[in-house]
Coordinates of C-alpha atoms and ligand atoms in Angstrom, one line a residue:
M1 CA -22.3 -22.7 -17.4
T2 CA -22.7 -18.9 -18.3
L3 CA -21.8 -16.4 -15.6
P4 CA -24.4 -13.9 -14.2
V5 CA -24.5 -10.2 -15.4
S6 CA -23.0 -9.3 -11.8
S7 CA -20.0 -10.8 -13.3
R8 CA -19.3 -8.2 -15.5
F9 CA -17.5 -4.6 -14.3
P10 CA -17.3 -1.2 -15.8
F11 CA -13.8 -0.9 -16.0
T12 CA -13.7 2.2 -18.2
A13 CA -16.4 4.0 -20.0
D14 CA -15.5 1.8 -23.1
L15 CA -14.7 -1.4 -21.5
S16 CA -16.7 -3.8 -19.5
I17 CA -14.6 -6.7 -18.0
C18 CA -15.3 -10.2 -16.2
S19 CA -14.2 -9.2 -12.7
I20 CA -12.3 -12.5 -12.2
L21 CA -9.6 -12.2 -15.2
N22 CA -8.0 -15.0 -16.2
G23 CA -4.0 -14.7 -15.0
M24 CA -1.0 -15.8 -17.5
W25 CA 2.2 -15.5 -15.3
Q26 CA 0.8 -19.6 -15.2
V27 CA 2.0 -19.9 -18.6
S28 CA 5.6 -18.5 -17.8
G29 CA 7.3 -22.0 -17.4
A30 CA 7.5 -21.6 -14.1
H31 CA 4.2 -23.3 -12.9
G32 CA 4.4 -26.4 -15.1
A33 CA 5.4 -27.2 -18.9
I34 CA 2.2 -25.5 -21.0
D35 CA 1.2 -27.6 -24.1
P36 CA 0.4 -24.3 -26.5
A37 CA -2.7 -26.6 -28.2
R38 CA -4.1 -27.4 -24.8
A39 CA -3.4 -24.0 -23.7
V40 CA -5.6 -22.2 -26.7
E41 CA -8.4 -25.0 -26.0
A42 CA -8.7 -23.8 -22.6
M43 CA -8.4 -20.3 -23.4
F44 CA -12.0 -21.1 -25.4
A45 CA -13.2 -22.7 -22.6
H46 CA -12.5 -19.7 -20.3
H47 CA -14.0 -17.2 -22.8
D48 CA -16.9 -19.1 -23.3
A49 CA -17.9 -19.8 -19.7
G50 CA -18.0 -15.9 -19.8
F51 CA -14.4 -15.5 -18.3
T52 CA -13.5 -13.2 -21.3
T53 CA -10.7 -10.9 -20.1
W54 CA -7.0 -11.9 -19.5
D55 CA -4.1 -10.9 -17.5
L56 CA -0.8 -11.0 -19.3
A57 CA 2.7 -9.2 -19.4
D58 CA 5.6 -9.1 -22.0
H59 CA 7.8 -11.3 -20.0
Y60 CA 5.3 -14.1 -19.1
G61 CA 6.9 -16.3 -21.5
P62 CA 4.7 -17.4 -24.2
A63 CA 1.5 -15.2 -23.1
E64 CA 1.2 -12.6 -25.5
D65 CA 1.6 -15.4 -28.3
L66 CA -1.2 -17.4 -26.9
I67 CA -3.3 -14.3 -26.9
G68 CA -2.1 -14.4 -30.5
A69 CA -3.2 -17.5 -31.3
F70 CA -6.6 -17.6 -29.4
R71 CA -7.2 -14.5 -31.3
R72 CA -6.5 -15.9 -34.9
R73 CA -8.3 -19.3 -33.9
F74 CA -11.2 -17.3 -32.8
A75 CA -11.5 -15.0 -35.8
A76 CA -10.9 -18.1 -38.1
S77 CA -14.4 -20.1 -36.3
R78 CA -16.4 -17.5 -35.3
G79 CA -15.4 -14.1 -37.7
V80 CA -13.8 -11.6 -36.7
E81 CA -16.2 -8.7 -35.1
P82 CA -16.8 -11.1 -31.7
L83 CA -13.1 -10.5 -31.1
A84 CA -14.3 -7.2 -29.4
E85 CA -15.7 -9.9 -26.7
I86 CA -12.3 -10.9 -25.5
Q87 CA -10.1 -8.2 -23.3
A88 CA -6.3 -8.9 -23.3
F89 CA -4.3 -6.6 -20.8
T90 CA -1.1 -6.8 -21.1
K91 CA 2.2 -5.0 -19.1
C92 CA 5.3 -3.4 -19.9
V93 CA 8.1 -4.2 -18.0
P94 CA 11.4 -2.3 -19.3
H95 CA 15.0 -3.4 -18.9
P96 CA 16.6 -0.5 -16.9
G97 CA 17.8 2.2 -19.1
R98 CA 17.1 5.5 -20.9
M99 CA 13.4 5.9 -21.7
T100 CA 13.4 7.3 -25.0
R101 CA 10.2 7.6 -27.5
R102 CA 11.7 4.7 -29.3
V103 CA 12.2 2.2 -26.2
A104 CA 8.4 2.6 -25.7
E105 CA 7.1 2.3 -29.1
D106 CA 9.2 -0.9 -29.7
A107 CA 8.0 -2.3 -26.6
V108 CA 4.3 -1.6 -27.3
G109 CA 4.6 -2.7 -31.1
V110 CA 5.8 -5.9 -30.2
S111 CA 3.2 -6.7 -27.8
R112 CA 0.5 -5.8 -30.3
R113 CA 2.5 -7.9 -33.2
R114 CA 2.3 -10.9 -30.7
M115 CA -1.2 -9.9 -29.7
G116 CA -2.4 -9.5 -33.5
V117 CA -4.1 -6.8 -32.2
D118 CA -4.2 -3.0 -33.5
R119 CA -4.8 -1.6 -30.3
L120 CA -3.5 -2.8 -26.6
D121 CA -7.0 -3.1 -24.7
L122 CA -4.5 -1.9 -21.3
L123 CA -0.7 -1.4 -20.7
Q124 CA 0.3 -1.7 -17.2
F125 CA 3.6 -0.4 -16.6
H126 CA 6.0 -2.0 -14.0
W127 CA 9.3 -0.1 -12.9
W128 CA 12.1 -1.8 -10.5
D129 CA 14.0 1.2 -9.6
Y130 CA 12.1 4.7 -7.9
A131 CA 15.9 6.4 -7.6
D132 CA 15.8 6.6 -11.6
R133 CA 13.2 8.8 -12.4
G134 CA 13.0 7.4 -16.0
Y135 CA 9.8 5.9 -15.5
L136 CA 8.2 9.5 -15.9
D137 CA 9.8 9.6 -19.1
A138 CA 8.3 6.0 -19.7
L139 CA 4.9 7.0 -19.0
K140 CA 4.7 10.0 -20.8
H141 CA 5.7 8.5 -24.2
L142 CA 3.4 5.5 -23.2
A143 CA 0.6 8.4 -23.0
D144 CA 1.4 10.0 -26.4
L145 CA 1.1 6.2 -27.8
R146 CA -2.1 6.2 -26.0
D147 CA -3.3 9.6 -27.4
E148 CA -2.1 8.4 -30.9
G149 CA -4.2 5.3 -30.8
Q150 CA -1.9 2.1 -30.3
I151 CA -3.0 1.7 -26.6
R152 CA -6.6 1.9 -25.7
H153 CA -5.6 2.8 -21.9
L154 CA -2.7 3.5 -19.9
A155 CA -2.4 1.6 -16.1
L156 CA 0.6 0.5 -13.6
T157 CA 1.4 -2.6 -11.9
N158 CA 2.9 -2.4 -8.3
F159 CA 3.5 1.3 -8.0
D160 CA 3.5 2.6 -4.5
T161 CA 1.1 5.3 -3.2
E162 CA 4.0 8.1 -3.4
R163 CA 4.9 7.4 -7.2
L164 CA 1.1 7.4 -7.7
R165 CA 0.8 11.4 -6.4
I166 CA 4.1 12.0 -8.4
I167 CA 2.5 10.5 -11.7
A168 CA -0.8 12.2 -11.2
D169 CA 1.0 15.4 -10.3
H170 CA 2.7 15.7 -13.8
G171 CA -0.7 15.0 -15.4
I172 CA -0.3 11.3 -16.5
G173 CA -4.1 9.5 -16.6
V174 CA -3.9 6.0 -15.4
V175 CA -7.1 3.9 -15.0
S176 CA -5.8 0.9 -12.8
N177 CA -2.4 0.0 -10.5
Q178 CA -2.1 -4.0 -10.2
V179 CA -1.2 -4.7 -6.9
Q180 CA -1.4 -7.9 -4.7
Y181 CA -4.3 -7.5 -2.5
S182 CA -5.3 -11.1 -0.6
L183 CA -7.1 -11.9 3.1
V184 CA -3.1 -12.0 3.9
D185 CA -1.9 -8.9 2.4
R186 CA -4.4 -6.2 2.8
R187 CA -2.1 -3.4 2.3
P188 CA -3.6 -1.6 -0.5
E189 CA -6.4 -0.4 1.8
T190 CA -3.7 1.9 4.1
R191 CA -2.8 4.6 2.2
M192 CA -3.6 3.5 -1.6
A193 CA -7.1 2.9 -1.7
P194 CA -8.3 6.3 -0.2
F195 CA -5.8 8.2 -3.0
C196 CA -7.3 5.7 -5.7
R197 CA -11.1 6.6 -4.7
E198 CA -10.1 10.4 -5.1
H199 CA -8.2 9.6 -8.6
G200 CA -10.4 7.7 -9.9
I201 CA -7.9 4.4 -10.3
T202 CA -9.6 0.9 -9.5
F203 CA -7.4 -2.0 -8.3
L204 CA -6.6 -5.2 -10.3
A205 CA -6.0 -7.7 -7.4
Y206 CA -3.4 -10.5 -7.6
G207 CA -2.2 -13.1 -5.1
A208 CA -5.9 -13.5 -3.8
L209 CA -5.5 -17.3 -3.9
L210 CA -1.8 -17.2 -2.7
G211 CA -0.8 -19.4 -5.4
G212 CA -3.4 -22.2 -4.7
L213 CA -2.2 -22.1 -0.6
L214 CA -5.8 -20.7 0.4
S215 CA -8.0 -23.4 -0.6
E216 CA -9.4 -26.9 1.0
K217 CA -5.7 -28.4 -0.3
Y218 CA -3.9 -26.9 2.2
L219 CA -6.6 -26.9 5.6
G220 CA -5.0 -29.2 8.4
R221 CA -2.2 -29.9 6.3
G222 CA 1.5 -29.5 8.4
E223 CA 3.9 -26.6 7.3
P224 CA 5.1 -27.3 3.4
Q225 CA 8.4 -28.2 2.6
R226 CA 9.9 -25.7 -0.1
S227 CA 10.4 -28.6 -2.2
E228 CA 7.0 -29.0 -2.3
L229 CA 6.0 -25.7 -3.3
N230 CA 6.1 -26.7 -7.1
T231 CA 5.0 -23.5 -8.9
A232 CA 6.9 -20.1 -8.6
S233 CA 3.6 -18.6 -7.3
L234 CA 3.6 -21.2 -4.4
Q235 CA 6.8 -20.6 -3.2
K236 CA 6.0 -16.1 -3.3
Y237 CA 2.9 -16.6 -1.3
K238 CA 4.4 -18.9 1.1
N239 CA 6.9 -15.9 1.5
M240 CA 4.3 -13.6 2.3
I241 CA 2.5 -15.7 4.6
D242 CA 5.8 -16.3 6.5
A243 CA 6.2 -12.5 6.9
W244 CA 2.1 -11.8 7.9
G245 CA 2.3 -14.1 10.8
G246 CA 3.2 -17.9 9.9
W247 CA 1.7 -21.1 9.1
T248 CA -0.1 -21.8 12.2
L249 CA -2.1 -18.6 12.2
F250 CA -2.9 -19.3 8.5
Q251 CA -4.1 -22.6 9.4
E252 CA -6.3 -20.7 11.4
L253 CA -7.6 -18.1 8.8
L254 CA -8.1 -21.5 6.7
A255 CA -10.4 -23.1 9.3
V256 CA -12.1 -19.8 9.8
L257 CA -12.6 -19.4 6.0
K258 CA -13.7 -23.1 6.2
D259 CA -16.7 -22.2 8.0
I260 CA -17.9 -19.5 6.2
A261 CA -17.5 -21.3 2.7
D262 CA -19.9 -24.1 4.2
K263 CA -22.5 -21.7 5.5
H264 CA -22.5 -20.6 2.0
R265 CA -22.2 -23.9 0.1
V266 CA -19.1 -22.3 -1.5
G267 CA -15.6 -23.5 -1.3
I268 CA -12.5 -21.5 0.3
A269 CA -11.4 -20.2 -2.7
N270 CA -14.4 -18.6 -3.7
V271 CA -14.6 -17.2 -0.2
G272 CA -10.9 -15.4 -0.5
V273 CA -12.0 -14.0 -4.0
R274 CA -15.6 -12.7 -2.7
Y275 CA -13.9 -11.0 -0.1
V276 CA -11.2 -8.9 -2.6
L277 CA -13.6 -7.9 -4.7
D278 CA -15.7 -6.5 -2.1
R279 CA -12.8 -4.4 -0.9
P280 CA -13.1 -0.2 -2.1
S281 CA -11.9 0.2 -5.5
V282 CA -11.4 -3.1 -6.7
A283 CA -12.4 -3.8 -10.3
G284 CA -11.5 -7.3 -10.8
V285 CA -9.7 -10.1 -9.1
I286 CA -6.8 -11.9 -11.3
V287 CA -6.7 -16.0 -10.9
G288 CA -4.1 -17.5 -12.2
A289 CA -5.1 -20.3 -14.8
R290 CA -2.4 -23.2 -15.5
L291 CA -3.9 -23.4 -18.7
G292 CA -4.3 -27.2 -20.1
I293 CA -2.9 -28.6 -16.7
T294 CA -5.7 -27.5 -14.2
E295 CA -9.1 -25.9 -14.4
H296 CA -11.1 -24.2 -11.7
L297 CA -13.9 -22.8 -14.2
T298 CA -17.2 -24.0 -12.7
D299 CA -15.8 -23.3 -9.0
N300 CA -14.5 -20.1 -9.4
A301 CA -18.2 -19.0 -11.3
R302 CA -19.3 -19.9 -7.9
V303 CA -18.2 -16.4 -6.4
F304 CA -20.9 -14.7 -8.2
G305 CA -23.5 -16.7 -6.1
F306 CA -23.2 -15.3 -2.7
S307 CA -22.4 -12.7 -0.8
L308 CA -20.6 -12.2 2.9
D309 CA -22.3 -10.7 5.3
D310 CA -21.4 -8.9 8.6
S311 CA -20.9 -12.1 10.9
D312 CA -18.7 -13.6 8.3
L313 CA -16.5 -10.5 8.1
A314 CA -16.4 -10.1 11.7
L315 CA -15.0 -14.0 11.9
I316 CA -12.4 -13.5 9.7
E317 CA -11.1 -10.0 11.5
T318 CA -10.9 -12.1 14.8
V319 CA -7.9 -14.1 12.7
L320 CA -6.5 -10.9 10.5
G321 CA -6.2 -9.1 14.1
K322 CA -3.6 -11.6 15.4
S323 CA -1.5 -11.0 12.2
R324 CA 1.5 -8.7 11.4
D325 CA 1.2 -5.1 9.3
L326 CA 2.7 -6.2 6.3
M327 CA 2.7 -2.0 5.5
T328 CA 5.5 -2.1 8.5
V329 CA 7.6 -5.5 7.6
I330 CA 7.7 -5.1 3.9
G331 CA 6.1 -1.3 3.1
D332 CA 3.5 -0.3 0.7
C333 CA 2.6 -2.4 -2.4
G334 CA 4.9 -3.5 -4.4
D335 CA 8.1 -2.9 -2.4
E336 CA 8.8 -6.6 -2.0
Y337 CA 10.0 -6.0 -5.7
R338 CA 12.4 -3.2 -4.7
Ligands
NAP1 N1 1.6 -7.9 -11.5 C1 2.4 -8.5 -10.8 O1 3.7 -8.3 -10.2 C2 2.0 -9.8 -10.6 C3 2.4 -10.9 -9.9 C4 1.7 -12.3 -9.5 C5 0.8 -12.2 -10.2 N2 0.1 -11.5 -11.1 C6 -1.0 -11.8 -11.7 O2 -1.9 -12.5 -11.3 C7 -2.4 -13.9 -11.8 C8 -2.6 -15.1 -10.5 O3 -1.4 -15.2 -10.0 P1 -0.9 -15.2 -8.8 O4 0.6 -16.1 -8.5 O5 -1.6 -14.4 -7.8 O6 -2.0 -16.8 -8.3 P2 -3.4 -17.1 -7.9 O7 -4.3 -16.6 -8.6 O8 -3.2 -16.6 -6.3 O9 -3.3 -18.3 -7.6 C9 -3.5 -19.6 -8.7 C10 -3.8 -20.7 -8.6 O10 -4.5 -21.2 -7.3 C11 -5.3 -22.3 -7.8 N3 -6.9 -21.9 -7.8 C12 -7.3 -21.5 -8.8 N4 -8.6 -21.3 -8.6 C13 -8.6 -22.3 -7.5 C14 -10.2 -22.6 -6.6 N5 -11.2 -22.5 -7.3 N6 -10.0 -23.5 -5.8 C15 -8.6 -23.8 -5.4 N7 -7.7 -23.9 -6.0 C16 -7.8 -22.7 -7.2 C17 -4.8 -22.7 -9.1 O11 -3.3 -23.8 -8.5 P3 -3.2 -25.4 -9.3 O12 -3.2 -24.7 -10.9 O13 -2.3 -25.8 -8.6 O14 -5.1 -26.1 -9.2 C18 -3.8 -21.9 -9.6 O15 -3.1 -21.9 -10.5 C19 -1.3 -14.4 -12.6 O16 -1.1 -15.0 -13.5 C20 -0.8 -12.8 -13.3 O17 -1.8 -12.5 -14.1 C21 0.7 -10.3 -11.2

């Protein structure tokens, strides 16, 4: 299997990515035990199928080390030059405290060492508490490290529109904001998308599959008990469904998506990813990969073989129109973390 050219997205002038990124929160331990050797094997399978872009974080368990191990084996068997085919996007999620140059430098240094790279392709910065304006200090130091060559591009995750504006006003350039974005959570398009378009910032979307709930597996099923939701991801997005409109409305959505999927000879998950990929300013959708446990490569490749038409979008809208407005219920992107 090789992905078509349409799977690539010009993320920045110097970085082409696969617009379905492999999400590595799923190796953190909260989604089943990961065997490192099997995980690295699975990483080769993803890469060779064309899924060359990884999303990880400093706090996703062994994720950065797995990138390091993958790169080492890759270089040993294929040479150093083809390492440039791999894009690995990590995150910096600092503990609260004073954001000195030293703190930023140490964080970047640890990630570079673990991943075995001289320069991080993308560093996505997260911050817990907006009342602490230390995020501006941290971002200034990270921007300096970028200018010095330790980071290729600086980005954000889970920042709201108000803070994006403050960061832009301080002259700190970022290329993307990683946010939850799905058929159930369309908050990014309310306030943030127009701002992003104006400032040349793209979205990397997570949660498009609601941890796997957006699939045939849950179509026609009664509301799952908490104990059945055996990954952190399933639990997180079940909460989101509850806030959005509940299980009955979600079943209505799955039924409509199934009709659309059948029409295009794809699956419900494919429709969910395609929908988000087509939204304004979306550079990529991150699909979580339980490396070495489950595998959806061939299925996810089908996202690049069809498009949604106006009648599909109108059908989807008939269901989404009945849901609650998450901007009102939760707030802007990322507010669920604060
Ligand atoms: N910045 C942040 O705060 C943040 C937060 C959450 C996630 N993320 C990022 O986003 C990534 C995605 O994580 P997520 O939690 O949002 O999960 P997700 O991508 O919504 O769901 C991933 C799960 O969906 C299922 N799946 C994948 N492809 C499928 C297909 N074709 N058909 C049916 N099911 C399929 C798999 O479940 P099974 O394994 O059970 O088959 C997989 O584990 C994370 O790894 C992380 O990189 C970032």
